[in-house]
PDB file of C-alpha atoms in Angstrom:
ATOM      1  CA  MET A   1       0.000   0.000   0.000  1.00  0.00           C
ATOM      2  CA  ARG A   2       1.213   3.472  -0.823  1.00  0.00           C
ATOM      3  CA  PRO A   3       1.814   5.457   2.397  1.00  0.00           C
ATOM      4  CA  LEU A   4       0.058   8.772   2.879  1.00  0.00           C
ATOM      5  CA  SER A   5       2.088  11.967   3.105  1.00  0.00           C
ATOM      6  CA  PHE A   6       0.924  14.624   5.570  1.00  0.00           C
ATOM      7  CA  LYS A   7       3.820  17.007   4.908  1.00  0.00           C
ATOM      8  CA  ARG A   8       3.160  20.745   4.851  1.00  0.00           C
ATOM      9  CA  HIS A   9      -0.123  20.390   6.749  1.00  0.00           C
ATOM     10  CA  ARG A  10      -0.672  22.625   9.750  1.00  0.00           C
ATOM     11  CA  PHE A  11      -2.642  20.012  11.676  1.00  0.00           C
ATOM     12  CA  PRO A  12      -1.181  16.728  12.963  1.00  0.00           C
ATOM     13  CA  ALA A  13      -1.719  13.571  10.912  1.00  0.00           C
ATOM     14  CA  ASP A  14      -3.922  12.025  13.623  1.00  0.00           C
ATOM     15  CA  VAL A  15      -6.371  14.936  13.420  1.00  0.00           C
ATOM     16  CA  ILE A  16      -6.595  14.627   9.623  1.00  0.00           C
ATOM     17  CA  ARG A  17      -7.101  10.865   9.802  1.00  0.00           C
ATOM     18  CA  HIS A  18      -9.824  11.218  12.417  1.00  0.00           C
ATOM     19  CA  ALA A  19     -11.675  13.931  10.487  1.00  0.00           C
ATOM     20  CA  VAL A  20     -11.660  11.857   7.281  1.00  0.00           C
ATOM     21  CA  TRP A  21     -12.792   8.769   9.198  1.00  0.00           C
ATOM     22  CA  LEU A  22     -15.680  10.626  10.836  1.00  0.00           C
ATOM     23  CA  TYR A  23     -16.938  12.001   7.534  1.00  0.00           C
ATOM     24  CA  PHE A  24     -16.919   8.738   5.593  1.00  0.00           C
ATOM     25  CA  ARG A  25     -17.779   6.407   8.439  1.00  0.00           C
ATOM     26  CA  PHE A  26     -20.923   8.210   9.665  1.00  0.00           C
ATOM     27  CA  THR A  27     -23.729  10.240   8.103  1.00  0.00           C
ATOM     28  CA  LEU A  28     -22.173  13.611   8.899  1.00  0.00           C
ATOM     29  CA  SER A  29     -21.742  16.869   7.032  1.00  0.00           C
ATOM     30  CA  PHE A  30     -18.471  18.820   6.974  1.00  0.00           C
ATOM     31  CA  ARG A  31     -19.961  21.238   9.494  1.00  0.00           C
ATOM     32  CA  ASP A  32     -20.883  18.338  11.786  1.00  0.00           C
ATOM     33  CA  VAL A  33     -17.287  17.134  11.734  1.00  0.00           C
ATOM     34  CA  GLU A  34     -16.106  20.695  12.384  1.00  0.00           C
ATOM     35  CA  GLU A  35     -18.348  20.893  15.463  1.00  0.00           C
ATOM     36  CA  MET A  36     -17.151  17.527  16.776  1.00  0.00           C
ATOM     37  CA  LEU A  37     -13.513  18.534  16.445  1.00  0.00           C
ATOM     38  CA  ALA A  38     -14.212  21.921  18.043  1.00  0.00           C
ATOM     39  CA  GLN A  39     -15.711  20.108  21.041  1.00  0.00           C
ATOM     40  CA  ARG A  40     -12.305  18.487  21.458  1.00  0.00           C
ATOM     41  CA  GLY A  41     -10.484  21.810  21.258  1.00  0.00           C
ATOM     42  CA  ILE A  42      -9.439  21.532  17.597  1.00  0.00           C
ATOM     43  CA  ASP A  43     -10.304  24.674  15.645  1.00  0.00           C
ATOM     44  CA  VAL A  44     -10.519  23.714  11.972  1.00  0.00           C
ATOM     45  CA  SER A  45     -12.933  24.982   9.317  1.00  0.00           C
ATOM     46  CA  TYR A  46     -15.328  22.749   7.407  1.00  0.00           C
ATOM     47  CA  GLU A  47     -13.698  23.858   4.144  1.00  0.00           C
ATOM     48  CA  THR A  48     -10.354  22.484   5.348  1.00  0.00           C
ATOM     49  CA  ILE A  49     -12.061  19.199   6.212  1.00  0.00           C
ATOM     50  CA  ARG A  50     -13.544  19.094   2.712  1.00  0.00           C
ATOM     51  CA  CYS A  51     -10.063  19.498   1.220  1.00  0.00           C
ATOM     52  CA  TRP A  52      -8.764  16.676   3.414  1.00  0.00           C
ATOM     53  CA  THR A  53     -11.493  14.301   2.251  1.00  0.00           C
ATOM     54  CA  ILE A  54     -10.789  15.094  -1.407  1.00  0.00           C
ATOM     55  CA  LYS A  55      -7.018  14.730  -1.043  1.00  0.00           C
ATOM     56  CA  PHE A  56      -6.772  11.695   1.239  1.00  0.00           C
ATOM     57  CA  GLY A  57     -10.121   9.899   0.849  1.00  0.00           C
ATOM     58  CA  PRO A  58      -9.546   8.200  -2.535  1.00  0.00           C
ATOM     59  CA  GLN A  59      -6.062   6.966  -1.592  1.00  0.00           C
ATOM     60  CA  ILE A  60      -7.309   5.593   1.724  1.00  0.00           C
ATOM     61  CA  ALA A  61     -10.127   3.793  -0.099  1.00  0.00           C
ATOM     62  CA  ARG A  62      -7.654   2.235  -2.543  1.00  0.00           C
ATOM     63  CA  ASN A  63      -5.449   1.076   0.325  1.00  0.00           C
ATOM     64  CA  LEU A  64      -8.427  -0.427   2.121  1.00  0.00           C
ATOM     65  CA  LYS A  65      -9.545  -2.238  -1.030  1.00  0.00           C
ATOM     66  CA  ARG A  66      -6.096  -3.767  -1.566  1.00  0.00           C
ATOM     67  CA  ASN A  67      -6.226  -5.195   1.943  1.00  0.00           C
ATOM     68  CA  ARG A  68      -9.693  -6.735   1.605  1.00  0.00           C
ATOM     69  CA  PRO A  69     -10.252 -10.463   1.056  1.00  0.00           C
ATOM     70  CA  ALA A  70     -11.773 -11.536  -2.248  1.00  0.00           C
ATOM     71  CA  PRO A  71     -15.554 -10.929  -2.421  1.00  0.00           C
ATOM     72  CA  SER A  72     -18.189 -13.566  -3.074  1.00  0.00           C
ATOM     73  CA  PRO A  73     -18.632 -14.644  -6.722  1.00  0.00           C
ATOM     74  CA  ARG A  74     -22.416 -14.205  -6.444  1.00  0.00           C
ATOM     75  CA  TRP A  75     -23.141 -10.675  -7.620  1.00  0.00           C
ATOM     76  CA  HIS A  76     -26.245  -8.479  -7.382  1.00  0.00           C
ATOM     77  CA  LEU A  77     -26.667  -5.479  -9.705  1.00  0.00           C
ATOM     78  CA  ASP A  78     -29.121  -2.612  -9.535  1.00  0.00           C
ATOM     79  CA  GLU A  79     -29.571   1.000 -10.651  1.00  0.00           C
ATOM     80  CA  VAL A  80     -31.316   3.961  -9.037  1.00  0.00           C
ATOM     81  CA  VAL A  81     -32.224   7.461 -10.202  1.00  0.00           C
ATOM     82  CA  CYS A  82     -30.294  10.408  -8.729  1.00  0.00           C
ATOM     83  CA  ASN A  83     -30.629  14.168  -9.185  1.00  0.00           C
ATOM     84  CA  ILE A  84     -27.061  15.446  -9.640  1.00  0.00           C
ATOM     85  CA  GLY A  85     -26.390  19.083 -10.462  1.00  0.00           C
ATOM     86  CA  GLY A  86     -30.008  19.509 -11.532  1.00  0.00           C
ATOM     87  CA  LYS A  87     -29.763  16.615 -14.024  1.00  0.00           C
ATOM     88  CA  ARG A  88     -31.369  13.207 -13.933  1.00  0.00           C
ATOM     89  CA  MET A  89     -28.622  10.569 -13.659  1.00  0.00           C
ATOM     90  CA  TYR A  90     -28.379   6.930 -12.672  1.00  0.00           C
ATOM     91  CA  LEU A  91     -26.331   5.296  -9.961  1.00  0.00           C
ATOM     92  CA  TRP A  92     -25.345   1.793 -11.081  1.00  0.00           C
ATOM     93  CA  ARG A  93     -24.306  -0.409  -8.178  1.00  0.00           C
ATOM     94  CA  ALA A  94     -22.939  -3.932  -7.755  1.00  0.00           C
ATOM     95  CA  VAL A  95     -22.711  -5.828  -4.451  1.00  0.00           C
ATOM     96  CA  ASP A  96     -22.001  -9.432  -3.560  1.00  0.00           C
ATOM     97  CA  ASP A  97     -24.385 -11.690  -1.660  1.00  0.00           C
ATOM     98  CA  GLU A  98     -22.858 -10.626   1.677  1.00  0.00           C
ATOM     99  CA  GLY A  99     -23.493  -6.921   1.078  1.00  0.00           C
ATOM    100  CA  GLU A 100     -19.953  -5.844   0.131  1.00  0.00           C
ATOM    101  CA  VAL A 101     -19.938  -3.070  -2.463  1.00  0.00           C
ATOM    102  CA  LEU A 102     -18.082  -4.219  -5.587  1.00  0.00           C
ATOM    103  CA  ASP A 103     -18.375  -1.069  -7.676  1.00  0.00           C
ATOM    104  CA  VAL A 104     -20.401   2.109  -8.071  1.00  0.00           C
ATOM    105  CA  VAL A 105     -20.723   3.984 -11.376  1.00  0.00           C
ATOM    106  CA  VAL A 106     -22.596   7.253 -11.966  1.00  0.00           C
ATOM    107  CA  GLN A 107     -23.863   7.462 -15.559  1.00  0.00           C
ATOM    108  CA  GLN A 108     -26.211   9.650 -17.533  1.00  0.00           C
ATOM    109  CA  ARG A 109     -28.170   6.825 -19.152  1.00  0.00           C
ATOM    110  CA  ARG A 110     -30.026   3.671 -18.220  1.00  0.00           C
ATOM    111  CA  ASP A 111     -29.393   1.580 -21.323  1.00  0.00           C
ATOM    112  CA  HIS A 112     -27.295  -1.193 -22.834  1.00  0.00           C
ATOM    113  CA  ASP A 113     -24.067   0.857 -22.962  1.00  0.00           C
ATOM    114  CA  ALA A 114     -24.361   1.883 -19.315  1.00  0.00           C
ATOM    115  CA  ALA A 115     -24.933  -1.710 -18.184  1.00  0.00           C
ATOM    116  CA  LEU A 116     -22.015  -2.835 -20.350  1.00  0.00           C
ATOM    117  CA  THR A 117     -19.740  -0.227 -18.755  1.00  0.00           C
ATOM    118  CA  LEU A 118     -20.597  -1.511 -15.278  1.00  0.00           C
ATOM    119  CA  MET A 119     -20.019  -5.145 -16.253  1.00  0.00           C
ATOM    120  CA  LYS A 120     -16.664  -4.432 -17.908  1.00  0.00           C
ATOM    121  CA  ARG A 121     -15.461  -2.554 -14.816  1.00  0.00           C
ATOM    122  CA  LEU A 122     -16.504  -5.437 -12.589  1.00  0.00           C
ATOM    123  CA  LEU A 123     -14.787  -8.091 -14.708  1.00  0.00           C
ATOM    124  CA  ARG A 124     -11.627  -5.974 -14.960  1.00  0.00           C
ATOM    125  CA  ASN A 125     -11.318  -4.960 -11.303  1.00  0.00           C
ATOM    126  CA  GLN A 126     -12.628  -7.912  -9.281  1.00  0.00           C
ATOM    127  CA  PRO A 127     -10.249 -10.707  -8.259  1.00  0.00           C
ATOM    128  CA  VAL A 128     -12.905 -13.419  -8.730  1.00  0.00           C
ATOM    129  CA  GLU A 129     -14.985 -14.551 -11.683  1.00  0.00           C
ATOM    130  CA  PRO A 130     -18.766 -14.384 -11.169  1.00  0.00           C
ATOM    131  CA  GLU A 131     -20.783 -17.541 -10.608  1.00  0.00           C
ATOM    132  CA  THR A 132     -24.201 -15.879 -10.737  1.00  0.00           C
ATOM    133  CA  ILE A 133     -25.314 -12.336 -11.603  1.00  0.00           C
ATOM    134  CA  VAL A 134     -28.692 -11.343 -10.163  1.00  0.00           C
ATOM    135  CA  THR A 135     -30.406  -8.241 -11.567  1.00  0.00           C
ATOM    136  CA  ASP A 136     -33.842  -6.687 -11.738  1.00  0.00           C
ATOM    137  CA  GLY A 137     -35.989  -6.970 -14.859  1.00  0.00           C
ATOM    138  CA  LEU A 138     -34.163  -4.254 -16.872  1.00  0.00           C
ATOM    139  CA  ALA A 139     -33.489  -5.653 -20.352  1.00  0.00           C
ATOM    140  CA  SER A 140     -30.177  -3.775 -20.649  1.00  0.00           C
ATOM    141  CA  TYR A 141     -28.531  -6.228 -18.257  1.00  0.00           C
ATOM    142  CA  GLY A 142     -29.456  -9.179 -20.421  1.00  0.00           C
ATOM    143  CA  SER A 143     -28.188  -7.589 -23.628  1.00  0.00           C
ATOM    144  CA  ALA A 144     -24.896  -6.535 -21.992  1.00  0.00           C
ATOM    145  CA  LEU A 145     -24.318 -10.008 -20.578  1.00  0.00           C
ATOM    146  CA  ARG A 146     -25.084 -11.623 -23.923  1.00  0.00           C
ATOM    147  CA  GLU A 147     -22.473  -9.393 -25.556  1.00  0.00           C
ATOM    148  CA  LEU A 148     -19.940 -10.486 -22.922  1.00  0.00           C
ATOM    149  CA  LYS A 149     -21.001 -14.141 -23.364  1.00  0.00           C
ATOM    150  CA  LEU A 150     -22.127 -14.362 -19.737  1.00  0.00           C
ATOM    151  CA  ALA A 151     -25.840 -14.854 -20.329  1.00  0.00           C
ATOM    152  CA  HIS A 152     -25.692 -18.310 -18.709  1.00  0.00           C
ATOM    153  CA  LEU A 153     -24.858 -16.644 -15.374  1.00  0.00           C
ATOM    154  CA  HIS A 154     -27.754 -14.197 -15.489  1.00  0.00           C
ATOM    155  CA  ARG A 155     -30.563 -14.532 -12.945  1.00  0.00           C
ATOM    156  CA  PRO A 156     -33.227 -11.865 -13.581  1.00  0.00           C
ATOM    157  CA  GLY A 157     -34.594 -11.332 -10.081  1.00  0.00           C
ATOM    158  CA  ARG A 158     -38.075 -10.569  -8.938  1.00  0.00           C
ATOM    159  CA  LEU A 159     -38.959  -8.708  -5.742  1.00  0.00           C
ATOM    160  CA  ARG A 160     -36.995 -10.323  -2.893  1.00  0.00           C
ATOM    161  CA  GLU A 161     -34.399 -12.029  -5.094  1.00  0.00           C
ATOM    162  CA  ASN A 162     -32.492  -8.763  -5.595  1.00  0.00           C
ATOM    163  CA  ASN A 163     -33.102  -7.267  -2.148  1.00  0.00           C
ATOM    164  CA  ARG A 164     -29.381  -7.303  -1.411  1.00  0.00           C
ATOM    165  CA  ALA A 165     -28.712  -4.700  -4.107  1.00  0.00           C
ATOM    166  CA  GLU A 166     -31.884  -2.734  -3.371  1.00  0.00           C
ATOM    167  CA  ASN A 167     -31.013  -2.376   0.315  1.00  0.00           C
ATOM    168  CA  SER A 168     -27.436  -1.338  -0.444  1.00  0.00           C
ATOM    169  CA  HIS A 169     -28.773   1.962  -1.812  1.00  0.00           C
ATOM    170  CA  LEU A 170     -30.125   3.022   1.593  1.00  0.00           C
ATOM    171  CA  PRO A 171     -26.846   4.324   3.122  1.00  0.00           C
ATOM    172  CA  ILE A 172     -26.231   6.390  -0.015  1.00  0.00           C
ATOM    173  CA  ARG A 173     -29.744   7.834   0.082  1.00  0.00           C
ATOM    174  CA  ARG A 174     -29.113   8.954   3.662  1.00  0.00           C
ATOM    175  CA  ARG A 175     -25.817  10.591   2.676  1.00  0.00           C
ATOM    176  CA  GLU A 176     -27.439  12.200  -0.359  1.00  0.00           C
ATOM    177  CA  ARG A 177     -30.051  13.884   1.853  1.00  0.00           C
ATOM    178  CA  LYS A 178     -27.416  14.982   4.375  1.00  0.00           C
ATOM    179  CA  MET A 179     -25.293  16.524   1.596  1.00  0.00           C
ATOM    180  CA  GLN A 180     -28.375  18.197   0.056  1.00  0.00           C
ATOM    181  CA  LEU A 181     -27.852  16.220  -3.167  1.00  0.00           C
ATOM    182  CA  PHE A 182     -24.660  15.680  -5.124  1.00  0.00           C
ATOM    183  CA  LYS A 183     -23.369  18.715  -6.969  1.00  0.00           C
ATOM    184  CA  SER A 184     -21.703  17.126 -10.018  1.00  0.00           C
ATOM    185  CA  GLN A 185     -21.155  13.744 -11.620  1.00  0.00           C
ATOM    186  CA  ALA A 186     -17.409  13.801 -10.898  1.00  0.00           C
ATOM    187  CA  SER A 187     -17.794  14.712  -7.221  1.00  0.00           C
ATOM    188  CA  ALA A 188     -20.553  12.113  -6.785  1.00  0.00           C
ATOM    189  CA  GLN A 189     -18.370   9.408  -8.351  1.00  0.00           C
ATOM    190  CA  ARG A 190     -15.406  10.359  -6.154  1.00  0.00           C
ATOM    191  CA  PHE A 191     -17.463  10.383  -2.949  1.00  0.00           C
ATOM    192  CA  LEU A 192     -19.310   7.141  -3.688  1.00  0.00           C
ATOM    193  CA  THR A 193     -16.123   5.246  -4.560  1.00  0.00           C
ATOM    194  CA  THR A 194     -14.399   6.423  -1.380  1.00  0.00           C
ATOM    195  CA  HIS A 195     -17.479   5.779   0.756  1.00  0.00           C
ATOM    196  CA  ALA A 196     -17.702   2.220  -0.608  1.00  0.00           C
ATOM    197  CA  GLY A 197     -14.134   1.433   0.459  1.00  0.00           C
ATOM    198  CA  VAL A 198     -14.740   2.660   4.012  1.00  0.00           C
ATOM    199  CA  TYR A 199     -18.210   1.107   4.200  1.00  0.00           C
ATOM    200  CA  ASN A 200     -16.908  -2.349   3.229  1.00  0.00           C
ATOM    201  CA  THR A 201     -14.232  -2.225   5.917  1.00  0.00           C
ATOM    202  CA  PHE A 202     -16.566  -1.322   8.793  1.00  0.00           C
ATOM    203  CA  TYR A 203     -19.736  -3.101   7.630  1.00  0.00           C
ATOM    204  CA  THR A 204     -20.948  -5.806  10.013  1.00  0.00           C
ATOM    205  CA  GLN A 205     -24.266  -7.608  10.111  1.00  0.00           C
ATOM    206  CA  GLN A 206     -24.721  -7.220  13.847  1.00  0.00           C
ATOM    207  CA  HIS A 207     -27.992  -9.120  13.981  1.00  0.00           C
ATOM    208  CA  LEU A 208     -26.308 -12.280  12.649  1.00  0.00           C
ATOM    209  CA  ILE A 209     -23.221 -12.468  14.886  1.00  0.00           C
ATOM    210  CA  SER A 210     -22.443 -12.736  18.581  1.00  0.00           C
ATOM    211  CA  ARG A 211     -21.048  -9.887  20.660  1.00  0.00           C
ATOM    212  CA  PRO A 212     -17.512 -11.357  20.900  1.00  0.00           C
ATOM    213  CA  THR A 213     -17.466 -11.818  17.126  1.00  0.00           C
ATOM    214  CA  LEU A 214     -18.613  -8.220  16.654  1.00  0.00           C
ATOM    215  CA  ARG A 215     -15.781  -6.982  18.870  1.00  0.00           C
ATOM    216  CA  ARG A 216     -13.287  -9.001  16.835  1.00  0.00           C
ATOM    217  CA  PHE A 217     -14.650  -7.643  13.547  1.00  0.00           C
ATOM    218  CA  ARG A 218     -14.445  -4.073  14.853  1.00  0.00           C
ATOM    219  CA  ALA A 219     -10.855  -4.605  15.987  1.00  0.00           C
ATOM    220  CA  ASN A 220      -9.955  -5.977  12.553  1.00  0.00           C
ATOM    221  CA  ALA A 221     -11.612  -2.987  10.857  1.00  0.00           C
ATOM    222  CA  ASP A 222      -9.730  -0.544  13.083  1.00  0.00           C
ATOM    223  CA  ALA A 223      -6.457  -2.316  12.293  1.00  0.00           C
ATOM    224  CA  ALA A 224      -7.193  -2.146   8.557  1.00  0.00           C
ATOM    225  CA  TRP A 225      -7.886   1.587   8.845  1.00  0.00           C
ATOM    226  CA  VAL A 226      -4.626   2.200  10.711  1.00  0.00           C
ATOM    227  CA  ALA A 227      -2.676   0.286   8.062  1.00  0.00           C
ATOM    228  CA  ALA A 228      -4.400   2.140   5.191  1.00  0.00           C
ATOM    229  CA  THR A 229      -3.774   5.576   6.686  1.00  0.00           C
ATOM    230  CA  ALA A 230      -0.181   5.038   7.806  1.00  0.00           C
TER     231      ALA A 230
END
């Protein structure tokens, strides 16, 4: 993993790391993070925090992704409408059957080419080959998979069959409301990619595991964060 450089920054590295972690880990605005740091005697403006998230967030997300185990080969794909910069756009999202975010792509269309772009990114960037690909009833998925000669893996879902992908949109909807909508396609793509890396590291299904297991998972996530931000 490429180490982060905090040279020529007025604030200590630990303050920067903590501010970036707060913003991407929880549903907080820049001003919320500013208030939380001020409560601890750290006087930093929300604009400075925004610059930190832009500079360090993507690199931290890449480091976290490199340290993650391989995801499940059972993939769930879905798309949702977003209003970005006053324009109607589509957030294409892929998760595995355990809820880990595989990729997020913001595109202007909801057609064959957009579905093909998502599939090519997944096949290029994921360390495992898919065994099944579950989608909703959108025909663009089928045509894209036929072009890639993966139609035999396609499982067009109905209702509950693709709930894993449908539910994965909820954290992003909460962040979208908190941020008062995304301002541009580029900034939305940057935020969503970084958020996915942090979300995967700290995501635990608490209702399915015991308390000792939860403590172990949290310790592992904290260790992964420390390694990625060193």
